[in-house]
Coordinates of C-alpha atoms (C1' of nucleotides) in Angstrom, one line a residue:
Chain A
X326 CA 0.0 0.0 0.0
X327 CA 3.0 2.6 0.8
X328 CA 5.0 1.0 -2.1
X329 CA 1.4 2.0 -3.8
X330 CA 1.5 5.7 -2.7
X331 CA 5.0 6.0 -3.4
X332 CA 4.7 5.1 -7.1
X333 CA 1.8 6.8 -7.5
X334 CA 3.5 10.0 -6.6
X335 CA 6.3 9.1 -9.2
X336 CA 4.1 11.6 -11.5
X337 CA 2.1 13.8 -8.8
X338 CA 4.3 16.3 -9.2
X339 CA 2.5 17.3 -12.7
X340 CA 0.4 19.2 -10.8
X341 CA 3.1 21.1 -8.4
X342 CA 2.1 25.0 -8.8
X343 CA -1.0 24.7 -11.1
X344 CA -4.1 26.2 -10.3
X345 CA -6.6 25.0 -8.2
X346 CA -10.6 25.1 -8.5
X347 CA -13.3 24.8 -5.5
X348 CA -16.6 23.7 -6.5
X349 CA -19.7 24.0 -4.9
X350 CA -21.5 20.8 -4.3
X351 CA -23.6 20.1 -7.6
X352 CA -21.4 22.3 -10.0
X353 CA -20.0 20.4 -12.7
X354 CA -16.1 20.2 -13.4
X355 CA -16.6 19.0 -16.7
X356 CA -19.0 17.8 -19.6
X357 CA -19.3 15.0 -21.5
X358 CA -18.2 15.8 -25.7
X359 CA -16.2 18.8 -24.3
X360 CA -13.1 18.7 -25.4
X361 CA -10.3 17.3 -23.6
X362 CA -7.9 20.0 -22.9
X363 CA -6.5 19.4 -18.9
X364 CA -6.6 17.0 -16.2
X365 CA -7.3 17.2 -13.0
X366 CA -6.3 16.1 -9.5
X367 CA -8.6 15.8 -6.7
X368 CA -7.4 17.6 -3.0
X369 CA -10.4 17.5 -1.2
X370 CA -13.9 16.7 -1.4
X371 CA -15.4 13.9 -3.4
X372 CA -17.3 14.1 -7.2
X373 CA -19.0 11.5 -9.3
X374 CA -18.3 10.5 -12.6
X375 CA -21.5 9.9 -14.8
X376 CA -23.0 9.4 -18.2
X377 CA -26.8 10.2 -19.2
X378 CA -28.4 8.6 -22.0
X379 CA -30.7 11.0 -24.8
X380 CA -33.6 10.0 -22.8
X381 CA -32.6 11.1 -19.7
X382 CA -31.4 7.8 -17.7
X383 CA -28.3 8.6 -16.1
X384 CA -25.9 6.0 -14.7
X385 CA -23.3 7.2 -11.8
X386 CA -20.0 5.5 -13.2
X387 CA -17.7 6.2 -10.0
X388 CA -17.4 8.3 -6.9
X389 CA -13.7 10.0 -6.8
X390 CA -12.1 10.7 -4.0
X391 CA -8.6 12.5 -3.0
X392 CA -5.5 11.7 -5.2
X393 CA -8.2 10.4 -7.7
X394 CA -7.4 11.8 -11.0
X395 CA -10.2 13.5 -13.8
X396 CA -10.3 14.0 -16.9
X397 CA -8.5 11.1 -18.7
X398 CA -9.2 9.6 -21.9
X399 CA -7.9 8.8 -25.1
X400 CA -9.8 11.1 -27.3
X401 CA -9.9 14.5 -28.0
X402 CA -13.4 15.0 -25.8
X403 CA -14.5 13.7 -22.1
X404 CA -16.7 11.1 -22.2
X405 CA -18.4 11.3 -19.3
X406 CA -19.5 13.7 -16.6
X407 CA -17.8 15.3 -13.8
X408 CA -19.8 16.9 -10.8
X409 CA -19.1 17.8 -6.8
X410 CA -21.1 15.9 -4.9
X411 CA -19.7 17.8 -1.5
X412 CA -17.7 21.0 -1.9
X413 CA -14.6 20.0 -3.7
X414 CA -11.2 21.3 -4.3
X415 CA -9.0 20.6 -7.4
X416 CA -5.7 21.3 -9.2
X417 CA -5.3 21.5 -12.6
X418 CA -2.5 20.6 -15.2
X419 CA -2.8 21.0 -19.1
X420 CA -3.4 17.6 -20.2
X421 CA -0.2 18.0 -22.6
X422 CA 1.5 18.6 -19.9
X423 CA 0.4 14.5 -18.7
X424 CA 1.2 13.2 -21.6
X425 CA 4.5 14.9 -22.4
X426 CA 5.4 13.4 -19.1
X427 CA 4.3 9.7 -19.7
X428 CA 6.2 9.7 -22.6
X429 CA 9.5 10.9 -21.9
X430 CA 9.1 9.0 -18.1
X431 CA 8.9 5.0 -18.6
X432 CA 8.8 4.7 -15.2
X433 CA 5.8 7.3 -15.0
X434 CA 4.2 5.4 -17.8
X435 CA 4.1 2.1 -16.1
X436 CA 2.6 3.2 -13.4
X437 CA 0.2 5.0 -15.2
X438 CA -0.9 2.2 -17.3
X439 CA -1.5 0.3 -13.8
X440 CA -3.8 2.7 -12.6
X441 CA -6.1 1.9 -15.5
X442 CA -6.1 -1.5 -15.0
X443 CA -7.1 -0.7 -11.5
X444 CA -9.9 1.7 -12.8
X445 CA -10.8 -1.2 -15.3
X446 CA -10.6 -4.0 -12.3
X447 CA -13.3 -1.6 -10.7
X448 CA -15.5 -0.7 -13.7
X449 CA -15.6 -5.3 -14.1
X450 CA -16.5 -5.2 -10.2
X451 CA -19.8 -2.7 -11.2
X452 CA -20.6 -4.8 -14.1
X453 CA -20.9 -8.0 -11.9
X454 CA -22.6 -5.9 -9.1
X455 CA -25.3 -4.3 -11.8
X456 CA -25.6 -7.6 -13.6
X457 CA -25.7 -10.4 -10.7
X458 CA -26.5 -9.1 -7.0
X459 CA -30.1 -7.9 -5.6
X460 CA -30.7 -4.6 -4.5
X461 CA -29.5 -5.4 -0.5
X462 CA -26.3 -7.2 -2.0
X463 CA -25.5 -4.2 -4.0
X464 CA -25.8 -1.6 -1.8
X465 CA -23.7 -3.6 1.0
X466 CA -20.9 -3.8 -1.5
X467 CA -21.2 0.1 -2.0
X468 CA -20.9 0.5 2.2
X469 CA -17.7 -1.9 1.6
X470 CA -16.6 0.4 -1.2
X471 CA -17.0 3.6 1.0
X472 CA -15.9 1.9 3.4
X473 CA -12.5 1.0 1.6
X474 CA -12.1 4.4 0.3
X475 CA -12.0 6.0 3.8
X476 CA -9.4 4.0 5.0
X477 CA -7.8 5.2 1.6
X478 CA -8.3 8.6 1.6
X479 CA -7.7 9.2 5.1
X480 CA -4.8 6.8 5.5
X481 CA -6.3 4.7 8.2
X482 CA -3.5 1.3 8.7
X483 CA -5.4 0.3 12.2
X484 CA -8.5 0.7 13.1
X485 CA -8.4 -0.2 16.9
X486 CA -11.1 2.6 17.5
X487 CA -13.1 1.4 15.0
X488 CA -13.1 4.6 13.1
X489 CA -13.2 2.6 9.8
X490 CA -17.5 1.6 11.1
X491 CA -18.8 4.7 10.8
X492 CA -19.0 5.9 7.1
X493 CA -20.1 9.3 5.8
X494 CA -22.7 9.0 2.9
X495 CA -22.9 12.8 1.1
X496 CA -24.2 11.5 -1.9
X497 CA -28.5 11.7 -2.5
X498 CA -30.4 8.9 -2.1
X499 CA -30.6 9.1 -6.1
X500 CA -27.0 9.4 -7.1
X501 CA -26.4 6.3 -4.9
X502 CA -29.4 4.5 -6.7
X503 CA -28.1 5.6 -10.1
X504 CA -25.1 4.0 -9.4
X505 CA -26.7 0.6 -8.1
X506 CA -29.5 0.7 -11.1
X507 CA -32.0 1.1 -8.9
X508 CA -34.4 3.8 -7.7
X509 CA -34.2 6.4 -4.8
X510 CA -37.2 4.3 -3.4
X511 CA -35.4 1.1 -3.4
X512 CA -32.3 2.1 -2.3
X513 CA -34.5 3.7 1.0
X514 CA -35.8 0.1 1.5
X515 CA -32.5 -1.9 1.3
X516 CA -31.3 0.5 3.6
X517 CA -34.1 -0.4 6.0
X518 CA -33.3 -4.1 5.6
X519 CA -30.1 -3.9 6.2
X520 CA -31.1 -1.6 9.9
X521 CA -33.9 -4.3 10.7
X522 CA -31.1 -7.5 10.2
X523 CA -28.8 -5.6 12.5
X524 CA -26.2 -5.3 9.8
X525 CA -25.8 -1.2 9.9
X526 CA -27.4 1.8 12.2
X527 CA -28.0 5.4 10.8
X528 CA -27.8 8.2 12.4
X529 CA -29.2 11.7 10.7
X530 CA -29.0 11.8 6.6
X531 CA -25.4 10.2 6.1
X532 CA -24.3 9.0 8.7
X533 CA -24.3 4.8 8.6
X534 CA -22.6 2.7 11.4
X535 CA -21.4 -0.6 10.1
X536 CA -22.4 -2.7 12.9
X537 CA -21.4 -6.0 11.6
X538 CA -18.3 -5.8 9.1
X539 CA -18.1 -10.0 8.7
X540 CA -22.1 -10.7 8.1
X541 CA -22.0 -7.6 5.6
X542 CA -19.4 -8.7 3.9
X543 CA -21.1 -12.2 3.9
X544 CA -24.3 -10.7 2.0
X545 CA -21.9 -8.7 -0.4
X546 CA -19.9 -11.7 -1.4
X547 CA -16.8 -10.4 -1.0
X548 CA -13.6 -11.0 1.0
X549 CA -12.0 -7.8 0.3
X550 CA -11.6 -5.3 -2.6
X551 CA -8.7 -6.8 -4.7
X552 CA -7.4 -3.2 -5.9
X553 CA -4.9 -1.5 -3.1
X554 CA -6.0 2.0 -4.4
X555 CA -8.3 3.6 -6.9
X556 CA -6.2 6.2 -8.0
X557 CA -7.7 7.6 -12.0
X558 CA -11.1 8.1 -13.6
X559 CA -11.4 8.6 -17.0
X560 CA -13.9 11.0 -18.5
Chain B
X126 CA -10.1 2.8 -38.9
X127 CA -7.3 1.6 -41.3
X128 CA -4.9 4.0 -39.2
X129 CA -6.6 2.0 -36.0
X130 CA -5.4 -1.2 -37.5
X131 CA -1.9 0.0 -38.0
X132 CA -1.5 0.9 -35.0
X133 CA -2.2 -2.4 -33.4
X134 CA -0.1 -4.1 -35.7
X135 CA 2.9 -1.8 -34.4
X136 CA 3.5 -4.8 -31.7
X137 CA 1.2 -7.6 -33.0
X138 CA 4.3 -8.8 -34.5
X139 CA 5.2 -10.3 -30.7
X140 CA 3.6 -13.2 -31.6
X141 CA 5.2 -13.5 -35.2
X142 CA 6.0 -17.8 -35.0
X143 CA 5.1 -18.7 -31.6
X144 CA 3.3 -21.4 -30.7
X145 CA -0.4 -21.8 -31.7
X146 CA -3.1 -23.9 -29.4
X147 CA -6.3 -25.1 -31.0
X148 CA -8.8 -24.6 -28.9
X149 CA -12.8 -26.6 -28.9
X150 CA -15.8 -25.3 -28.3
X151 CA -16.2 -24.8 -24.5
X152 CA -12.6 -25.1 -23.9
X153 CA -10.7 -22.9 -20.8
X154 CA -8.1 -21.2 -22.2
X155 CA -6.9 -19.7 -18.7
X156 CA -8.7 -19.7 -15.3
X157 CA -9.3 -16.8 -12.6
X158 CA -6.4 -16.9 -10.3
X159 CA -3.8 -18.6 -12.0
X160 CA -0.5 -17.3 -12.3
X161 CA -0.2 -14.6 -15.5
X162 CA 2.7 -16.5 -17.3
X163 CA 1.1 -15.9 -21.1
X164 CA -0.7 -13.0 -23.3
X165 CA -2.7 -15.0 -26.0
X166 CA -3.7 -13.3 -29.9
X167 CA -6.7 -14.6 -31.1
X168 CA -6.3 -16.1 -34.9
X169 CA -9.7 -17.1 -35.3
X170 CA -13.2 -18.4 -33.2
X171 CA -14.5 -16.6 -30.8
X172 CA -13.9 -16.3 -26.7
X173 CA -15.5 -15.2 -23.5
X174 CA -14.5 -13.6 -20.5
X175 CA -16.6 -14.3 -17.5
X176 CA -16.0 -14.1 -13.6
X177 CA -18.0 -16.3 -11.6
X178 CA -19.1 -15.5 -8.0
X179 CA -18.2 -18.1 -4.8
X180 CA -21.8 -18.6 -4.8
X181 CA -21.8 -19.5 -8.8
X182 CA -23.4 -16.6 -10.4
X183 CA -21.5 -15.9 -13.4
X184 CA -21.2 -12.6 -15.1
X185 CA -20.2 -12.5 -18.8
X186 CA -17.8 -9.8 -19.3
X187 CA -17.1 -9.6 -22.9
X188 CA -16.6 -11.5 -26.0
X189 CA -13.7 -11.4 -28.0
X190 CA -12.5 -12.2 -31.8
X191 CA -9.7 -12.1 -34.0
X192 CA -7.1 -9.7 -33.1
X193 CA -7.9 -9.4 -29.5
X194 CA -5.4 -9.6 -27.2
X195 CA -6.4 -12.3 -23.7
X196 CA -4.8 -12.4 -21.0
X197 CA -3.7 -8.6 -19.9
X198 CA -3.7 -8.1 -16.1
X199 CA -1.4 -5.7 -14.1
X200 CA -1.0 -8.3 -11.5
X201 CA 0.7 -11.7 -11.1
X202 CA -2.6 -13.9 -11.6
X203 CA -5.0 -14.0 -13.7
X204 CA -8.6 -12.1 -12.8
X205 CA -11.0 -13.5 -15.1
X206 CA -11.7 -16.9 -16.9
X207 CA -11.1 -17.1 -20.4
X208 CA -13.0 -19.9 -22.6
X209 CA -13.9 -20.8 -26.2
X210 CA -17.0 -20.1 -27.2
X211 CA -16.7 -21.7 -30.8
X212 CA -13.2 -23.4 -32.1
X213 CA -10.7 -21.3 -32.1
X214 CA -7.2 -20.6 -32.5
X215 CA -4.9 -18.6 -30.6
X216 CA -1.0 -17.7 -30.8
X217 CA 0.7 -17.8 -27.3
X218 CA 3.4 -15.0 -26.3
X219 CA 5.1 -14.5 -23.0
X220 CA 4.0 -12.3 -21.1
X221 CA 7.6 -10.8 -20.3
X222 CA 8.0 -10.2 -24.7
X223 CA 5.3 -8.3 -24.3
X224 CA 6.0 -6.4 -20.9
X225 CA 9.8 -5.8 -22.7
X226 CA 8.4 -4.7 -25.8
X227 CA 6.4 -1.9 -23.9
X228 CA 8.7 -0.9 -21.8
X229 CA 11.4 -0.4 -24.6
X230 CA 8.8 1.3 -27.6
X231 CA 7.4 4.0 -26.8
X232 CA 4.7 4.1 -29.7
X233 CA 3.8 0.1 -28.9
X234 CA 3.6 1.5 -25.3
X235 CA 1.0 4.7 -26.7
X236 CA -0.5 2.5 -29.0
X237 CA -1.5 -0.1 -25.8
X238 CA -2.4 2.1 -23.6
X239 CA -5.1 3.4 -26.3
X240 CA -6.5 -0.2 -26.0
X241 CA -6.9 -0.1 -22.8
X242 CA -8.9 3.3 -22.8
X243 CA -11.0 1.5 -25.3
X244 CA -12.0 -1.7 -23.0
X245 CA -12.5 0.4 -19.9
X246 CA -15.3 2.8 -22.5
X247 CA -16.5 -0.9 -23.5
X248 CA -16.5 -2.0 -19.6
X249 CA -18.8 1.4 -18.8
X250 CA -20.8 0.8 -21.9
X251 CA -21.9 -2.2 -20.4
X252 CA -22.4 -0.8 -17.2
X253 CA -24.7 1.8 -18.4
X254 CA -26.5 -1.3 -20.1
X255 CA -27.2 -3.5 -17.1
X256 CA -27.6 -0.7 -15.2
X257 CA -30.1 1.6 -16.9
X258 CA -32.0 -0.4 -19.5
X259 CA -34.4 -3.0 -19.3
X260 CA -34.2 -6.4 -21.4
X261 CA -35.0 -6.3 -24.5
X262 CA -32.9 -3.1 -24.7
X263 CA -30.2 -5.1 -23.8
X264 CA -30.5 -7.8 -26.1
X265 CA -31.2 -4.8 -29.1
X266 CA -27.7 -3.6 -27.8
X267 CA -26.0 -6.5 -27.9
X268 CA -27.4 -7.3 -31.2
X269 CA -25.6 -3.8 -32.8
X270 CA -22.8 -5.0 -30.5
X271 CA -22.1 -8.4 -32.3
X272 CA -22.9 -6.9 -35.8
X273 CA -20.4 -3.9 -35.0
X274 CA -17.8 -7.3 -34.3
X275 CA -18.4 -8.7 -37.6
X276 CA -17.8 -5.5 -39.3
X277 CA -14.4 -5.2 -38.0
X278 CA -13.2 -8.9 -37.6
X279 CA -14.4 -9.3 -41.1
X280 CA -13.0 -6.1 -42.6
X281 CA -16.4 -4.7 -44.2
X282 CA -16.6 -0.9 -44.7
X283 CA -19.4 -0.8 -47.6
X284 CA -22.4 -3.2 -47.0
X285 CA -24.1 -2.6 -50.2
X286 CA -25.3 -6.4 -49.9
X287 CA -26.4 -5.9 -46.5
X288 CA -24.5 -8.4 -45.1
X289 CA -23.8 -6.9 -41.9
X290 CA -27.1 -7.5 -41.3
X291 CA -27.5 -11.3 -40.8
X292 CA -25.4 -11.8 -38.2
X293 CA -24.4 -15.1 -36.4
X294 CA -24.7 -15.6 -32.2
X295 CA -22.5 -19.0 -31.7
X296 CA -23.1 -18.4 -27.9
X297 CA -25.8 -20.2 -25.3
X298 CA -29.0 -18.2 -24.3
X299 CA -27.0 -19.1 -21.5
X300 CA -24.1 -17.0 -21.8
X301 CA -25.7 -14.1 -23.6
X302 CA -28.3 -14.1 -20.4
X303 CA -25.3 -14.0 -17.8
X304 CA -23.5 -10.8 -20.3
X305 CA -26.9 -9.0 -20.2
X306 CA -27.5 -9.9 -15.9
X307 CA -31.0 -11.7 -17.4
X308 CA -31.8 -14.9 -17.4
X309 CA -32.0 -17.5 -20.5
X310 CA -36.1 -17.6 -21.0
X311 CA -35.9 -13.9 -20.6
X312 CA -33.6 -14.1 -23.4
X313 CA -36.0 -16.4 -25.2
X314 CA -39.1 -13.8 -24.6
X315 CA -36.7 -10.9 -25.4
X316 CA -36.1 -12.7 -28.5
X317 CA -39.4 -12.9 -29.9
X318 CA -40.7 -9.7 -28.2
X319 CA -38.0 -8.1 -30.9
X320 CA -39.4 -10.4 -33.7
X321 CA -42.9 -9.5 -33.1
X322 CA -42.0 -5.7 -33.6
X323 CA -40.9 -6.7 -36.6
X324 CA -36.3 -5.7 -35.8
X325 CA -34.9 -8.9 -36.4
X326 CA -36.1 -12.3 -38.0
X327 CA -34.3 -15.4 -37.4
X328 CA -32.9 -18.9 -38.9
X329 CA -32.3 -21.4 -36.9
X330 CA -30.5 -21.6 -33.7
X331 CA -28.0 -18.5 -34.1
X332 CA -29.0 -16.7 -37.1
X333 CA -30.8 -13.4 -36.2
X334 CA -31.8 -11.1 -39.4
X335 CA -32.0 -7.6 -38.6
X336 CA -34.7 -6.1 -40.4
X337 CA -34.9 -2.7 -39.1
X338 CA -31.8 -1.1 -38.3
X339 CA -33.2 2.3 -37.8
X340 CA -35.5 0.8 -35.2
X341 CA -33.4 -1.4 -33.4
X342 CA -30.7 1.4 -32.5
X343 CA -33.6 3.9 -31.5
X344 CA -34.6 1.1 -29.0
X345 CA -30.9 0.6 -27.9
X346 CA -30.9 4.3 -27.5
X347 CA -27.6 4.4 -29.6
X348 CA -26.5 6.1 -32.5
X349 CA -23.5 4.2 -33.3
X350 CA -20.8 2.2 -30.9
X351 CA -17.8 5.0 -30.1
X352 CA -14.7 3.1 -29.8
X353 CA -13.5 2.5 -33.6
X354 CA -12.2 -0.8 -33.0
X355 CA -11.9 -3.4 -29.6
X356 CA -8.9 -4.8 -29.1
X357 CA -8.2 -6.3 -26.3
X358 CA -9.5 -7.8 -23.4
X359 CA -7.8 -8.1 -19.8
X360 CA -7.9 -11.3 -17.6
Chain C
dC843 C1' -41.1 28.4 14.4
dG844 C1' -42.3 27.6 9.5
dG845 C1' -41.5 26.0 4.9
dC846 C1' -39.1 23.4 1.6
dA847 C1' -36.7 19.5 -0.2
dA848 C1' -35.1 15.0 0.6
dT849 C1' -36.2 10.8 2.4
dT850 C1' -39.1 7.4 4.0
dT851 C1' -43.2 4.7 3.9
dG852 C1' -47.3 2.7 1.8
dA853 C1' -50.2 0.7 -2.1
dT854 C1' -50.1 -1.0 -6.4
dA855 C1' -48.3 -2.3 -11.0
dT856 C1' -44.8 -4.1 -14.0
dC857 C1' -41.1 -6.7 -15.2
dC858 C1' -38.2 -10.4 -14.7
dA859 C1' -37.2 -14.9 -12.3
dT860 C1' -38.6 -19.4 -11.3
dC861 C1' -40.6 -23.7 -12.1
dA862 C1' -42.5 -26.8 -15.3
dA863 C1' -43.8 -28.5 -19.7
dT864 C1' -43.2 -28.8 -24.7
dC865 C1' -40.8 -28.0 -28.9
dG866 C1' -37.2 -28.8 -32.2
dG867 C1' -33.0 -29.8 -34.0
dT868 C1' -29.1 -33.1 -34.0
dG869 C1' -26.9 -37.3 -33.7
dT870 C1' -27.1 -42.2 -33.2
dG871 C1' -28.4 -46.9 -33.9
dG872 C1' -31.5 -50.0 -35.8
Chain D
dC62 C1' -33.8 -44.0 -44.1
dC63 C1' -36.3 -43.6 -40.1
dA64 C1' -37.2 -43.9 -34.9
dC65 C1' -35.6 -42.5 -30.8
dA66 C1' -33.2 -40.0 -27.3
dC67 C1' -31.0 -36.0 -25.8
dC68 C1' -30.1 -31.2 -25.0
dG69 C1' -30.8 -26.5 -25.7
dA70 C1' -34.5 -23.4 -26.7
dT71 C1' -39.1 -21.9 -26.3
dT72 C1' -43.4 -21.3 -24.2
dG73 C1' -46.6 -21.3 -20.3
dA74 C1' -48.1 -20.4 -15.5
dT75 C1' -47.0 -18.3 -11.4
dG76 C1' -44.3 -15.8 -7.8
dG77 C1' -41.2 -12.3 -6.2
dA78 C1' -38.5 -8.2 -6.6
dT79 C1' -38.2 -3.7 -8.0
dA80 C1' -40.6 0.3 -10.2
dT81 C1' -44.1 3.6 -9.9
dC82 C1' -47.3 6.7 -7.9
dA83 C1' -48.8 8.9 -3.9
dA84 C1' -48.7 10.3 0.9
dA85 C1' -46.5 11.1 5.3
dT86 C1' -42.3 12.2 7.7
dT87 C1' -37.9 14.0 8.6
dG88 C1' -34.3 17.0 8.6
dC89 C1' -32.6 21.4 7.2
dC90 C1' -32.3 26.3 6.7
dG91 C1' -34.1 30.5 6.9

DNA sequence: CGGCAATTTGATATCCATCAATCGGTGTGG
DNA sequence: CCACACCGATTGATGGATATCAAATTGCCG
């Protein structure tokens, strides 16, 4: 995980200087078809990746975090949608700049092309999570997930005080069902079910307590999440 | 498109005279978990990528032909299983030839990297598809999906003759049911529900007609499929 | 304290899954 | 060449999970 950080860093420094952005939560960073000029790196806050069909249906692709990276893709336009979801600040670097750097850095490149196979790995985990589990199953995977991401983000090793159990949810009720492929309604429910099996407590909007870690992991299906960090999104 | 397939063959020539496995119907080419010694080029057939669940649900996560690449992981193992769908034949590489080969050509390095942008838009297209739309949505996409294959694996750019649209689905209701997160008699129904509006007509077991393409892509909700070409597929 | 928006809860409808036959093609042996 | 058996696909009947529509509640912010 340290070795992780370390050579993640190895092209941080990109962003040394550049400008930084705060956005408001709900304002958009950046559209889908616009064109592709900079990236981004997150400092603070979280935003959500998302793509919305011509009738409407939106689909929430990823929540990013700090250290996530934005704006990536291989085109010459984003293809997806970048919004705050709590007030957010970024840093900014030409996206030139990036590539410049990959290609004169092998080192810097490698790494780089592990971090998409990390964002890939995750995109495969939504697929099987969208295509397979129930509306409980997924939505105790996405308390693992934000779960995971806090001891991430916030650089938790131990958790003797048990920190990690209480997880802050500042997304809607309707950007978390967009990303499950479900509806606000249902997403309500599951949460209920999970309270009445004892599995999680809330307290106020987004506030959830995980009060058993093992049999919530049972109902998700999963031992752990394989990927030591979720470092990129592409757009 | 032409310029697409040039730059793939920058480092196709990796597997230039190495060995070649034939490869039945059915057959595993490489399972989840074990150790990622080989990258494989398809020569001919066609192959699926699936991940299967400790409880035994099975999620279909592509389906691969000529000129895609099996076997690409960032790790030391292996994360999906990898298995013939029809006979096929596929030229073996080490993995190191190709790990060398990156690392030392910059272009082959620019050129792969682009591939793997390309599966991770595939990976969120077919999120946005289990997540957002309902069956026989999914099977219309898929349908534009397979015939957007046989356009590239079999080099067509005019289809004055309309042969693009008969196209051939060598695959189980089975295993197009666990792609789409359905299940097979919701295939079945999906099937005919399209037949009865009068898309698609069909032959025997796996020949589907498409009879209306404008109709069939407004139901998908899809103009045309973005990525110019699919290349590869990690394991 | 009052009003608004988000969430929760309730009633009902719809879609898909499940369970159970039947169909149909394919291959085999008489 | 035909009869039969087998396996995947289709069709039918029913049940269950999630969506939809509507109302009540909660929390939040002035």
């Amino acid at each position: 995980m340290v070795a992780e950080t370390a050579a993640h860093d190895v092209f941080l420094d990109i962003f040394d200087g550049g400008p930084t952005q705060e956005l408001a939560p709900g304002e958009v960073l950046l559209h889908a078809g616009a064109r592709a000029d900079h990236v981004y790196n997150i400092e603070s806050g979280m935003l959500m990746v998302s793509r919305t069909g011509g009738d409407g249906r939106r689909q929430v692709l990823s929540f990013l975090v700090r250290d996530n990276f934005v704006g990536l893709t291989a085109t010459e336009h984003y293809f997806f949608t970048v919004e705050a979801v709590t007030a957010s600040r970024v840093v900014c670097c030409p996206r030139r700049v990036l590539t410049e750097r990959l290609a004169s850095d092998g080192e810097a490149e490698r790494t780089f092309m592990n971090m998409l196979y990390r964002v890939l790995e995750d995109a495969y985990d939504l697929v099987y999570n969208l295509g397979q589990r129930n509306a409980a199953e997924r939505l105790a995977v996405f308390l693992l997930y934000i779960r995971y991401w806090k001891r991430l983000s916030e650089d938790i090793t131990d958790d003797a005080d048990g920190r990690l159990d209480k997880v802050d949810l500042p997304m809607s009720r309707e950007d978390i069902a967009d990303f499950l492929g479900l509806k606000k309604e249902t997403v309500s429910r599951s949460f209920r079910q999970l309270e009445e099996r004892r599995l999680i407590s809330r307290r106020e909007r987004t506030g959830v307590r995980i009060e058993s870690l093992p049999e919530l992991r049972e109902l998700a299906g999963i031992r752990d999440f394989a990927s030591p960090r979720r470092l990129a999104s592409p757009t």
